Coordinates of C-alpha atoms in Angstrom, one line a residue:
Chain A
M1 CA -6.1 27.6 26.1
P2 CA -3.8 29.7 24.8
Q3 CA -2.0 28.0 25.9
T4 CA 1.8 28.5 25.9
I5 CA 3.4 25.1 24.3
V6 CA 7.4 25.9 25.3
N7 CA 8.3 22.8 23.2
P8 CA 5.8 21.4 21.3
A9 CA 8.5 18.8 19.8
R10 CA 9.7 17.3 22.6
L11 CA 5.8 16.5 23.2
T12 CA 5.6 12.3 22.6
P13 CA 2.1 12.1 21.1
P14 CA -0.2 10.8 24.5
E15 CA 0.9 14.7 26.0
A16 CA 0.4 16.3 22.8
R17 CA -2.8 14.7 21.9
A18 CA -4.2 15.8 25.7
L19 CA -3.8 19.3 24.7
F20 CA -5.7 18.5 21.5
R21 CA -8.2 17.5 23.3
E22 CA -8.4 19.5 26.1
G23 CA -9.5 21.8 22.7
L24 CA -6.2 23.4 21.8
V25 CA -6.2 23.9 18.0
T26 CA -2.2 24.4 16.3
P27 CA -0.8 23.7 12.9
T28 CA 1.3 19.9 14.4
S29 CA 4.2 20.5 11.8
G30 CA 7.1 20.2 14.4
W31 CA 4.7 18.6 17.3
S32 CA 6.6 15.2 19.0
A33 CA 9.7 15.4 16.6
G34 CA 10.2 11.5 15.6
W35 CA 6.2 10.6 16.3
T36 CA 4.5 9.6 12.9
Q37 CA 1.3 12.2 11.7
A38 CA -1.2 11.1 10.0
N39 CA -4.0 12.4 7.5
L40 CA -7.2 11.3 8.4
I41 CA -10.6 10.9 6.4
A42 CA -13.5 8.9 7.8
L43 CA -16.6 7.5 5.3
P44 CA -19.7 5.8 6.1
K45 CA -19.0 2.0 5.4
E46 CA -20.5 2.4 2.6
Q47 CA -18.8 4.1 0.7
A48 CA -15.5 3.5 2.1
Y49 CA -14.7 0.1 -0.7
D50 CA -14.6 3.0 -2.9
F51 CA -12.1 4.8 -0.8
L52 CA -9.7 1.7 -0.1
V53 CA -9.7 0.9 -4.2
F54 CA -9.0 4.5 -5.0
A55 CA -6.0 5.1 -2.2
Q56 CA -4.8 1.7 -4.2
R57 CA -5.1 3.4 -7.1
N58 CA -3.9 6.9 -5.4
P59 CA -0.8 5.6 -3.5
R60 CA 0.7 9.2 -3.4
P61 CA -1.4 11.3 -2.7
C62 CA -3.3 8.6 -0.4
P63 CA -0.8 6.4 1.3
V64 CA -3.8 4.1 4.4
L65 CA -1.1 3.2 7.1
D66 CA -5.1 2.1 9.2
V67 CA -8.1 1.4 8.7
T68 CA -10.5 0.6 11.3
E69 CA -13.1 -1.3 11.9
P70 CA -16.6 0.7 11.3
G71 CA -17.8 2.7 14.7
E72 CA -14.5 2.5 16.5
F73 CA -13.0 6.0 16.9
A74 CA -9.4 3.9 18.2
A75 CA -6.7 2.2 16.0
S76 CA -3.5 0.7 16.8
L77 CA -1.4 3.4 15.4
F78 CA -3.2 5.8 17.7
G79 CA -4.6 4.9 20.9
G80 CA -6.3 8.2 21.5
D81 CA -9.9 8.9 20.4
L82 CA -10.2 9.7 16.8
R83 CA -13.4 12.4 17.3
T84 CA -12.0 14.2 19.8
D85 CA -7.8 14.2 19.8
L86 CA -6.8 15.2 16.7
P87 CA -6.6 19.2 16.9
G88 CA -9.1 20.4 13.8
Y89 CA -11.5 19.3 12.3
R90 CA -14.5 19.1 9.1
V91 CA -17.7 17.4 8.1
Y92 CA -18.3 17.3 4.4
R93 CA -22.0 16.5 3.7
D94 CA -22.6 16.0 0.5
G95 CA -19.3 17.4 -0.1
E96 CA -20.1 20.6 1.7
Q97 CA -18.1 21.3 3.9
V98 CA -20.2 22.1 7.4
A99 CA -18.7 22.3 10.8
E100 CA -14.7 23.0 11.4
V101 CA -15.1 22.3 14.9
P102 CA -12.3 20.9 17.6
D103 CA -13.8 17.4 18.3
V104 CA -16.2 16.1 16.2
L105 CA -18.2 13.5 19.0
S106 CA -22.4 15.4 18.3
Y107 CA -21.5 14.0 15.0
W108 CA -19.9 10.9 15.5
R109 CA -22.2 7.6 13.3
D110 CA -21.6 4.0 14.5
D111 CA -20.9 3.3 10.6
L112 CA -18.7 5.4 10.0
V113 CA -14.5 3.8 9.4
C114 CA -11.2 6.6 9.7
F115 CA -8.8 5.9 7.3
L116 CA -5.2 7.5 8.7
V117 CA -3.0 8.5 5.7
G118 CA 0.8 9.3 5.9
C119 CA 2.1 13.6 6.4
S120 CA 4.1 14.8 4.6
F121 CA 5.1 16.1 8.1
T122 CA 6.1 13.0 8.4
F123 CA 9.7 13.6 6.6
E124 CA 10.4 16.2 8.0
A125 CA 12.2 16.1 11.2
A126 CA 14.9 13.8 8.1
L127 CA 15.2 16.9 5.9
L128 CA 16.1 19.0 8.5
D129 CA 18.5 17.0 10.5
A130 CA 20.1 16.5 6.6
G131 CA 19.9 20.8 6.3
V132 CA 17.0 21.1 4.4
P133 CA 15.7 24.6 5.6
V134 CA 11.4 24.0 6.0
R135 CA 9.8 27.6 6.3
H136 CA 6.3 26.9 7.5
I137 CA 8.3 25.6 10.6
E138 CA 10.4 28.3 10.4
A139 CA 7.6 30.7 10.2
G140 CA 5.5 28.1 13.0
T141 CA 2.6 27.9 9.9
N142 CA 0.7 25.7 8.5
V143 CA 2.0 24.3 5.6
P144 CA 0.8 25.2 1.7
M145 CA -1.1 23.4 0.7
Y146 CA -3.1 23.8 -3.6
R147 CA -5.8 21.7 -5.8
T148 CA -3.7 20.6 -8.6
N149 CA -4.8 20.2 -12.9
R150 CA -3.3 16.6 -11.7
D151 CA -7.2 14.2 -11.4
C152 CA -6.3 11.0 -9.0
R153 CA -7.6 7.8 -11.4
P154 CA -11.0 7.7 -9.5
A155 CA -12.4 4.1 -8.4
G156 CA -16.3 3.6 -8.0
E157 CA -17.9 7.1 -6.8
L158 CA -15.0 8.8 -5.7
S159 CA -12.5 11.3 -8.0
G160 CA -11.0 13.8 -7.0
P161 CA -7.3 16.6 -7.8
M162 CA -4.1 15.7 -6.2
V163 CA -4.2 18.1 -3.7
V164 CA -0.1 18.8 -3.0
S165 CA 2.1 21.1 -0.1
M166 CA 4.4 23.3 -1.2
R167 CA 8.0 23.9 0.5
P168 CA 10.4 26.2 -0.6
V169 CA 14.0 24.6 -1.1
P170 CA 16.8 26.0 -1.8
A171 CA 18.2 24.9 -5.2
E172 CA 21.6 23.4 -3.9
L173 CA 19.7 21.6 -1.5
V174 CA 16.9 20.2 -3.5
A175 CA 18.4 16.8 -4.7
T176 CA 19.0 16.0 -1.4
A177 CA 15.7 17.2 -0.3
V178 CA 14.5 14.6 -3.4
R179 CA 17.7 12.2 -2.0
I180 CA 16.8 11.8 2.1
T181 CA 12.5 11.7 1.0
S182 CA 12.2 9.6 -1.0
R183 CA 13.3 6.8 1.3
Y184 CA 9.0 7.7 3.3
P185 CA 7.6 6.1 0.3
A186 CA 5.1 5.6 2.9
V187 CA 4.1 9.2 4.2
H188 CA 3.9 10.5 -0.5
G189 CA 8.3 9.9 -0.4
A190 CA 9.6 11.8 -3.9
P191 CA 8.4 15.5 -4.9
V192 CA 6.2 14.6 -7.7
H193 CA 7.0 18.0 -9.5
V194 CA 10.0 20.7 -9.1
G195 CA 9.9 24.4 -10.1
D196 CA 7.1 25.6 -12.7
P197 CA 3.9 26.3 -9.9
G198 CA 2.4 26.6 -13.2
A199 CA 2.5 22.5 -14.9
L200 CA 0.4 22.1 -11.9
G201 CA -2.5 24.2 -12.0
I202 CA -1.7 26.7 -9.7
D203 CA -1.4 30.4 -10.7
D204 CA 0.1 32.0 -7.0
L205 CA 2.0 30.4 -4.7
D206 CA 0.5 32.7 -2.7
R207 CA -3.1 32.1 -2.2
P208 CA -3.3 28.2 -1.6
D209 CA -5.9 26.1 -1.9
F210 CA -5.4 24.8 2.2
G211 CA -3.3 26.6 5.0
D212 CA -1.3 29.8 5.2
P213 CA 1.9 30.8 2.2
V214 CA 5.4 30.8 2.9
E215 CA 8.3 33.4 1.5
V216 CA 10.0 31.4 -1.7
R217 CA 13.3 32.8 -0.8
A218 CA 15.8 34.4 -4.3
G219 CA 18.3 31.5 -5.1
E220 CA 14.7 28.6 -3.3
L221 CA 12.6 26.4 -5.3
P222 CA 9.0 26.2 -4.6
V223 CA 9.0 21.7 -4.4
F224 CA 5.5 20.1 -4.4
W225 CA 4.2 16.7 -2.4
A226 CA 1.3 14.6 -3.0
C227 CA -0.7 15.3 0.3
G228 CA -3.0 13.9 2.0
V229 CA -5.5 16.4 2.1
T230 CA -6.4 14.9 -1.8
P231 CA -8.7 12.7 -0.2
Q232 CA -10.5 15.4 1.8
A233 CA -10.5 17.4 -2.0
A234 CA -12.0 13.6 -3.8
V235 CA -15.0 14.8 -1.3
M236 CA -15.6 18.1 -2.5
R237 CA -15.8 16.9 -5.7
S238 CA -17.5 13.4 -5.4
R239 CA -19.7 13.9 -3.1
P240 CA -20.5 11.7 -0.8
P241 CA -23.5 12.1 1.8
F242 CA -21.0 12.7 4.8
A243 CA -17.6 12.4 4.8
I244 CA -15.4 14.0 8.1
G245 CA -11.3 14.9 7.4
H246 CA -9.0 16.0 9.4
A247 CA -8.5 20.2 9.2
P248 CA -6.0 20.5 7.0
G249 CA -2.6 21.2 9.0
H250 CA -3.7 19.1 12.3
M251 CA -2.7 15.6 11.6
A252 CA -3.9 13.3 14.1
I253 CA -0.2 12.6 16.1
T254 CA 0.1 8.6 15.2
D255 CA 2.2 6.3 18.5
A256 CA 4.3 4.7 15.6
R257 CA 8.0 6.7 14.7
D258 CA 8.5 8.2 10.9
S259 CA 11.4 5.4 11.3
A260 CA 8.8 2.4 10.9
Y261 CA 8.1 4.1 7.0
Q262 CA 11.3 4.9 6.1
V263 CA 12.6 2.4 3.6
P264 CA 16.7 2.0 3.8
Chain B
M1 CA 1.1 -27.9 -26.0
P2 CA 2.4 -29.3 -24.5
Q3 CA 5.5 -27.8 -26.6
T4 CA 9.0 -26.5 -25.7
I5 CA 9.6 -23.1 -24.4
V6 CA 13.0 -22.8 -25.7
N7 CA 13.9 -20.1 -23.7
P8 CA 10.5 -18.9 -22.0
A9 CA 13.0 -15.6 -20.1
R10 CA 12.7 -14.1 -23.4
L11 CA 9.1 -13.8 -23.7
T12 CA 6.6 -10.7 -23.5
P13 CA 5.1 -10.7 -21.4
P14 CA 1.6 -10.8 -24.4
E15 CA 4.0 -14.3 -25.9
A16 CA 3.2 -15.4 -22.6
R17 CA 0.1 -15.3 -21.7
A18 CA -0.7 -16.2 -25.2
L19 CA 0.6 -19.5 -24.6
F20 CA -1.1 -19.6 -21.4
R21 CA -4.1 -18.8 -23.7
E22 CA -3.2 -22.1 -25.4
G23 CA -3.8 -23.6 -22.4
L24 CA 0.4 -24.4 -21.6
V25 CA 0.7 -24.8 -17.9
T26 CA 3.7 -24.0 -16.0
P27 CA 4.8 -22.6 -13.4
T28 CA 6.7 -18.9 -14.1
S29 CA 9.7 -18.9 -12.6
G30 CA 12.7 -17.7 -14.6
W31 CA 10.0 -16.2 -17.1
S32 CA 10.0 -13.1 -19.1
A33 CA 12.4 -11.2 -17.2
G34 CA 12.4 -8.5 -16.2
W35 CA 8.1 -7.9 -16.2
T36 CA 6.8 -7.8 -12.8
Q37 CA 4.3 -11.2 -11.8
A38 CA 1.6 -11.4 -9.5
N39 CA -1.2 -13.3 -7.6
L40 CA -4.7 -13.5 -8.9
I41 CA -7.2 -13.4 -5.6
A42 CA -10.5 -12.7 -7.5
L43 CA -13.8 -12.2 -4.8
P44 CA -17.2 -11.2 -5.4
K45 CA -17.4 -7.6 -4.5
E46 CA -19.5 -8.0 -1.6
Q47 CA -15.7 -9.5 0.1
A48 CA -13.8 -7.6 -1.8
Y49 CA -14.0 -4.8 0.7
D50 CA -13.0 -7.4 3.9
F51 CA -10.2 -7.8 1.6
L52 CA -8.7 -4.4 1.7
V53 CA -8.3 -3.8 4.3
F54 CA -6.5 -7.7 4.6
A55 CA -3.9 -6.5 2.5
Q56 CA -3.8 -3.1 4.1
R57 CA -3.4 -4.7 7.2
N58 CA -1.2 -7.2 6.6
P59 CA 1.2 -5.8 2.9
R60 CA 3.9 -7.7 3.1
P61 CA 1.9 -11.3 2.3
C62 CA -0.6 -9.5 0.9
P63 CA 1.6 -6.3 -1.2
V64 CA -1.9 -5.3 -3.7
L65 CA -0.7 -4.0 -6.9
D66 CA -4.0 -3.4 -8.9
V67 CA -7.5 -3.6 -8.2
T68 CA -10.5 -3.8 -11.0
E69 CA -13.7 -2.7 -11.7
P70 CA -16.3 -5.5 -10.6
G71 CA -17.1 -8.5 -13.2
E72 CA -13.7 -6.8 -15.0
F73 CA -11.1 -9.2 -16.7
A74 CA -8.4 -6.5 -17.2
A75 CA -6.7 -4.6 -15.0
S76 CA -4.3 -1.2 -15.9
L77 CA -1.5 -3.8 -14.9
F78 CA -2.7 -6.7 -16.9
G79 CA -3.8 -6.5 -20.6
G80 CA -4.5 -9.6 -21.2
D81 CA -7.6 -11.1 -19.7
L82 CA -7.1 -12.2 -16.4
R83 CA -9.4 -15.0 -16.9
T84 CA -7.3 -17.4 -19.4
D85 CA -3.4 -16.0 -19.5
L86 CA -2.5 -17.3 -16.7
P87 CA -1.1 -20.9 -16.5
G88 CA -3.4 -22.3 -14.0
Y89 CA -6.2 -21.3 -11.5
R90 CA -8.3 -22.8 -8.6
V91 CA -11.9 -22.2 -7.9
Y92 CA -12.7 -22.5 -4.7
R93 CA -16.0 -23.2 -2.7
D94 CA -17.2 -21.8 0.5
G95 CA -13.3 -22.4 1.3
E96 CA -13.1 -25.4 -0.5
Q97 CA -10.9 -26.1 -3.9
V98 CA -13.3 -27.5 -6.4
A99 CA -11.3 -26.7 -9.5
E100 CA -7.3 -26.9 -10.7
V101 CA -8.4 -25.4 -14.2
P102 CA -6.7 -23.6 -17.0
D103 CA -9.3 -21.4 -17.5
V104 CA -12.0 -20.2 -15.4
L105 CA -14.1 -18.8 -17.8
S106 CA -16.7 -20.6 -17.5
Y107 CA -16.4 -20.1 -13.3
W108 CA -16.9 -16.7 -14.3
R109 CA -19.0 -14.2 -12.9
D110 CA -19.8 -10.9 -13.8
D111 CA -19.5 -9.5 -9.7
L112 CA -15.9 -10.8 -9.1
V113 CA -13.1 -7.7 -8.2
C114 CA -9.6 -9.8 -9.3
F115 CA -6.9 -8.1 -7.1
L116 CA -3.8 -8.3 -8.0
V117 CA -0.9 -9.3 -5.5
G118 CA 3.2 -8.5 -5.2
C119 CA 4.7 -11.7 -5.9
S120 CA 8.5 -12.4 -4.7
F121 CA 9.5 -13.9 -9.2
T122 CA 9.3 -10.5 -9.3
F123 CA 13.6 -10.0 -7.4
E124 CA 14.5 -13.3 -8.4
A125 CA 16.0 -11.3 -11.4
A126 CA 17.8 -9.6 -9.3
L127 CA 19.3 -11.7 -6.6
L128 CA 20.7 -13.6 -9.1
D129 CA 22.0 -10.5 -10.8
A130 CA 23.6 -10.2 -7.6
G131 CA 24.9 -13.7 -8.1
V132 CA 22.6 -14.9 -5.0
P133 CA 21.0 -18.5 -6.9
V134 CA 17.6 -19.7 -6.7
R135 CA 17.7 -23.2 -7.0
H136 CA 13.7 -24.0 -8.4
I137 CA 15.1 -22.2 -11.0
E138 CA 18.6 -24.5 -11.2
A139 CA 15.9 -27.2 -11.4
G140 CA 13.5 -26.3 -13.6
T141 CA 11.1 -26.5 -10.5
N142 CA 8.6 -24.4 -9.0
V143 CA 9.0 -22.3 -6.0
P144 CA 8.3 -24.7 -1.8
M145 CA 5.7 -22.3 -0.1
Y146 CA 4.5 -22.9 3.4
R147 CA 1.9 -22.9 5.4
T148 CA 3.0 -20.8 8.7
N149 CA 2.8 -20.5 12.2
R150 CA 1.5 -16.5 12.2
D151 CA -1.8 -15.0 11.9
C152 CA -2.4 -12.5 10.0
R153 CA -4.0 -9.7 11.6
P154 CA -8.0 -10.3 9.8
A155 CA -10.8 -8.1 8.9
G156 CA -14.5 -7.7 9.0
E157 CA -14.2 -11.8 8.2
L158 CA -11.6 -13.3 6.6
S159 CA -8.4 -13.7 8.5
G160 CA -5.4 -16.9 7.6
P161 CA -1.5 -17.8 8.7
M162 CA 0.9 -15.5 6.8
V163 CA 2.3 -18.2 3.7
V164 CA 5.9 -18.3 2.5
S165 CA 8.5 -18.8 0.3
M166 CA 11.8 -20.5 0.1
R167 CA 14.7 -20.1 -1.3
P168 CA 18.0 -21.7 -0.2
V169 CA 20.3 -19.3 0.2
P170 CA 24.4 -20.0 0.4
A171 CA 25.8 -18.2 4.0
E172 CA 27.8 -16.0 2.9
L173 CA 24.9 -14.3 0.9
V174 CA 22.2 -14.5 3.1
A175 CA 23.4 -10.6 3.8
T176 CA 22.9 -9.5 0.1
A177 CA 19.6 -11.5 0.0
V178 CA 18.6 -9.0 2.0
R179 CA 20.0 -6.2 0.6
I180 CA 18.0 -6.6 -2.4
T181 CA 15.5 -8.1 -1.9
S182 CA 14.6 -5.6 0.9
R183 CA 14.8 -2.4 -2.3
Y184 CA 11.7 -4.6 -3.5
P185 CA 9.3 -3.6 -0.5
A186 CA 5.5 -3.9 -3.2
V187 CA 6.8 -7.0 -3.7
H188 CA 7.0 -8.5 -0.2
G189 CA 10.1 -7.3 0.1
A190 CA 13.6 -8.3 3.0
P191 CA 12.3 -12.4 4.5
V192 CA 10.3 -12.7 7.3
H193 CA 13.0 -15.6 8.5
V194 CA 16.3 -16.3 7.6
G195 CA 17.9 -20.3 9.1
D196 CA 14.9 -21.9 11.8
P197 CA 12.0 -23.2 9.5
G198 CA 10.7 -24.6 12.6
A199 CA 10.5 -21.8 14.1
L200 CA 7.4 -20.2 11.8
G201 CA 5.4 -23.6 12.4
I202 CA 7.1 -25.4 9.4
D203 CA 7.8 -29.1 10.2
D204 CA 9.5 -30.7 6.8
L205 CA 10.9 -28.5 4.1
D206 CA 10.3 -31.6 2.2
R207 CA 6.8 -31.5 2.6
P208 CA 5.8 -27.8 0.9
D209 CA 1.7 -26.8 1.4
F210 CA 2.6 -25.2 -2.4
G211 CA 4.6 -25.8 -4.8
D212 CA 7.6 -27.8 -4.7
P213 CA 10.2 -28.8 -2.5
V214 CA 14.0 -28.4 -3.3
E215 CA 17.6 -28.8 -2.0
V216 CA 18.9 -27.1 0.3
R217 CA 22.6 -28.2 0.6
A218 CA 25.4 -28.3 2.9
G219 CA 26.7 -24.1 3.4
E220 CA 23.1 -22.8 2.8
L221 CA 19.7 -21.7 4.6
P222 CA 16.2 -21.8 4.2
V223 CA 15.0 -18.3 3.3
F224 CA 12.0 -17.2 4.3
W225 CA 10.3 -15.0 2.2
A226 CA 5.8 -13.3 2.4
C227 CA 3.9 -15.3 -0.3
G228 CA 1.0 -13.6 -2.6
V229 CA -1.0 -17.1 -2.0
T230 CA -1.6 -16.2 2.2
P231 CA -5.0 -14.5 0.3
Q232 CA -5.8 -18.5 -0.6
A233 CA -4.6 -19.8 2.5
A234 CA -6.9 -17.0 3.8
V235 CA -10.2 -18.4 1.8
M236 CA -9.5 -21.8 2.1
R237 CA -9.6 -20.5 6.4
S238 CA -13.0 -18.2 6.3
R239 CA -14.5 -19.7 3.8
P240 CA -15.9 -17.0 1.4
P241 CA -19.1 -18.7 -0.8
F242 CA -16.2 -18.5 -4.0
A243 CA -13.2 -17.2 -4.7
I244 CA -10.6 -17.7 -8.0
G245 CA -6.5 -17.6 -7.3
H246 CA -4.0 -19.1 -9.9
A247 CA -2.4 -21.3 -8.7
P248 CA 0.2 -21.1 -6.3
G249 CA 3.2 -20.5 -8.7
H250 CA 1.5 -20.2 -12.4
M251 CA 1.1 -16.4 -11.9
A252 CA -0.7 -13.4 -14.5
I253 CA 2.5 -11.8 -16.1
T254 CA 2.2 -8.0 -16.2
D255 CA 2.4 -5.4 -18.1
A256 CA 5.1 -3.2 -15.6
R257 CA 8.4 -3.5 -14.8
D258 CA 10.4 -4.8 -12.4
S259 CA 12.4 -2.2 -12.1
A260 CA 8.9 0.1 -11.7
Y261 CA 8.8 -1.3 -8.1
Q262 CA 11.9 -1.0 -6.6
V263 CA 13.2 1.7 -4.5
P264 CA 16.6 3.9 -4.1

């Protein structure tokens, strides 16, 4: 690397993971089309119970797709190595980000439980198929993500704001976008808000808290979906002694098909 | 009690819970139509993490709708008292059932975490609305439930077989029953099996492991749904030191609407 990936949408999950393991750092929206992508949050066993209850109480932002045994770094949904096969990681101590790194081998601990949390990239192929444009894929950038003024329901020591991702949608396609994404309840499902960033406490769409800004064109509305970076926002507020997350937008590409998370 | 309940379908959840608190013991299928019913499993905090992972790995039989803080006996979905407001409880020590009682006040412990788990009674009103008969409601008996030969994915110290409930469905309505119940993924969703009890390791439909047998008439197929008694089957096999469950079929009537668990 940096090598040019000609068509990342066509790579299988093992092929994509091999590139990330070799050091490629890139957002993964549009990669390995048809394969489910997931957020990662790894916490010491001591904090893992609180996280599972937090996720149960906040299923829109925190749909748990898989949980490892403590110290394990493969998962039933993810045949690769969770320590190396994502394209980017963030490491937190006492809620402060202390590193952003391409692998976490040197940070690994045997008491870590890894949670794979559903990601809205999962329904982007379905949006495109339905004729709904996805601006950050067109632009080749990372999806914009924002902390909101909506607090999650706390659990034990964990609390924090809901994080959302945003996609600008032409007004005449908003209903289509809602209908399509409603069919994927395990990967954030329908939007949590349409149209008014201020109502979510977002002052400036051009300054996302995570990822890159995108253009909202005339005739488009900003549409907001719950986002799996929410666990990292909870880590930042609640300050557990240690945590590892994916770098926002730099997801785990799993061995599950998008269709596995689609309801009729 | 025993008093005659003229039309239990019309009782509100608080009205039904008051009757149970006063000592009425009855299966709850058909009660408080439109209000979601739930299975109860209460475990010491020490075992609660394993149960949450078990539930995440086995979402068909174990969809968690709510989790209490340790020692709490109300839940956000259940305004009553979880120790008294169900119509029947089973108490387990080291996996052995040691009591079946109308309340658990004398067994309560401050380290207990209560899990409310989705119940297939939730979609029975929708089945009836679609013209699919529900035999145990017609008969005024408890739904038949069976241990199967399908093991759940274990988690930590917890393992056990999947339990299923059975409803006989006229062959021409099986597709309708599948379609309707698919819309309720959080309360067991679509059937796990149609037609052949032997394939699930069930030798004799007339001898359910829990609940009452029902008649399967000519032209009907037995249809099997995952059942929220599965956590109690795991307790019986895995033998945690202490657990409380609802008496099978004697559910927690919650303050949530059935429609809250319906997908489009």
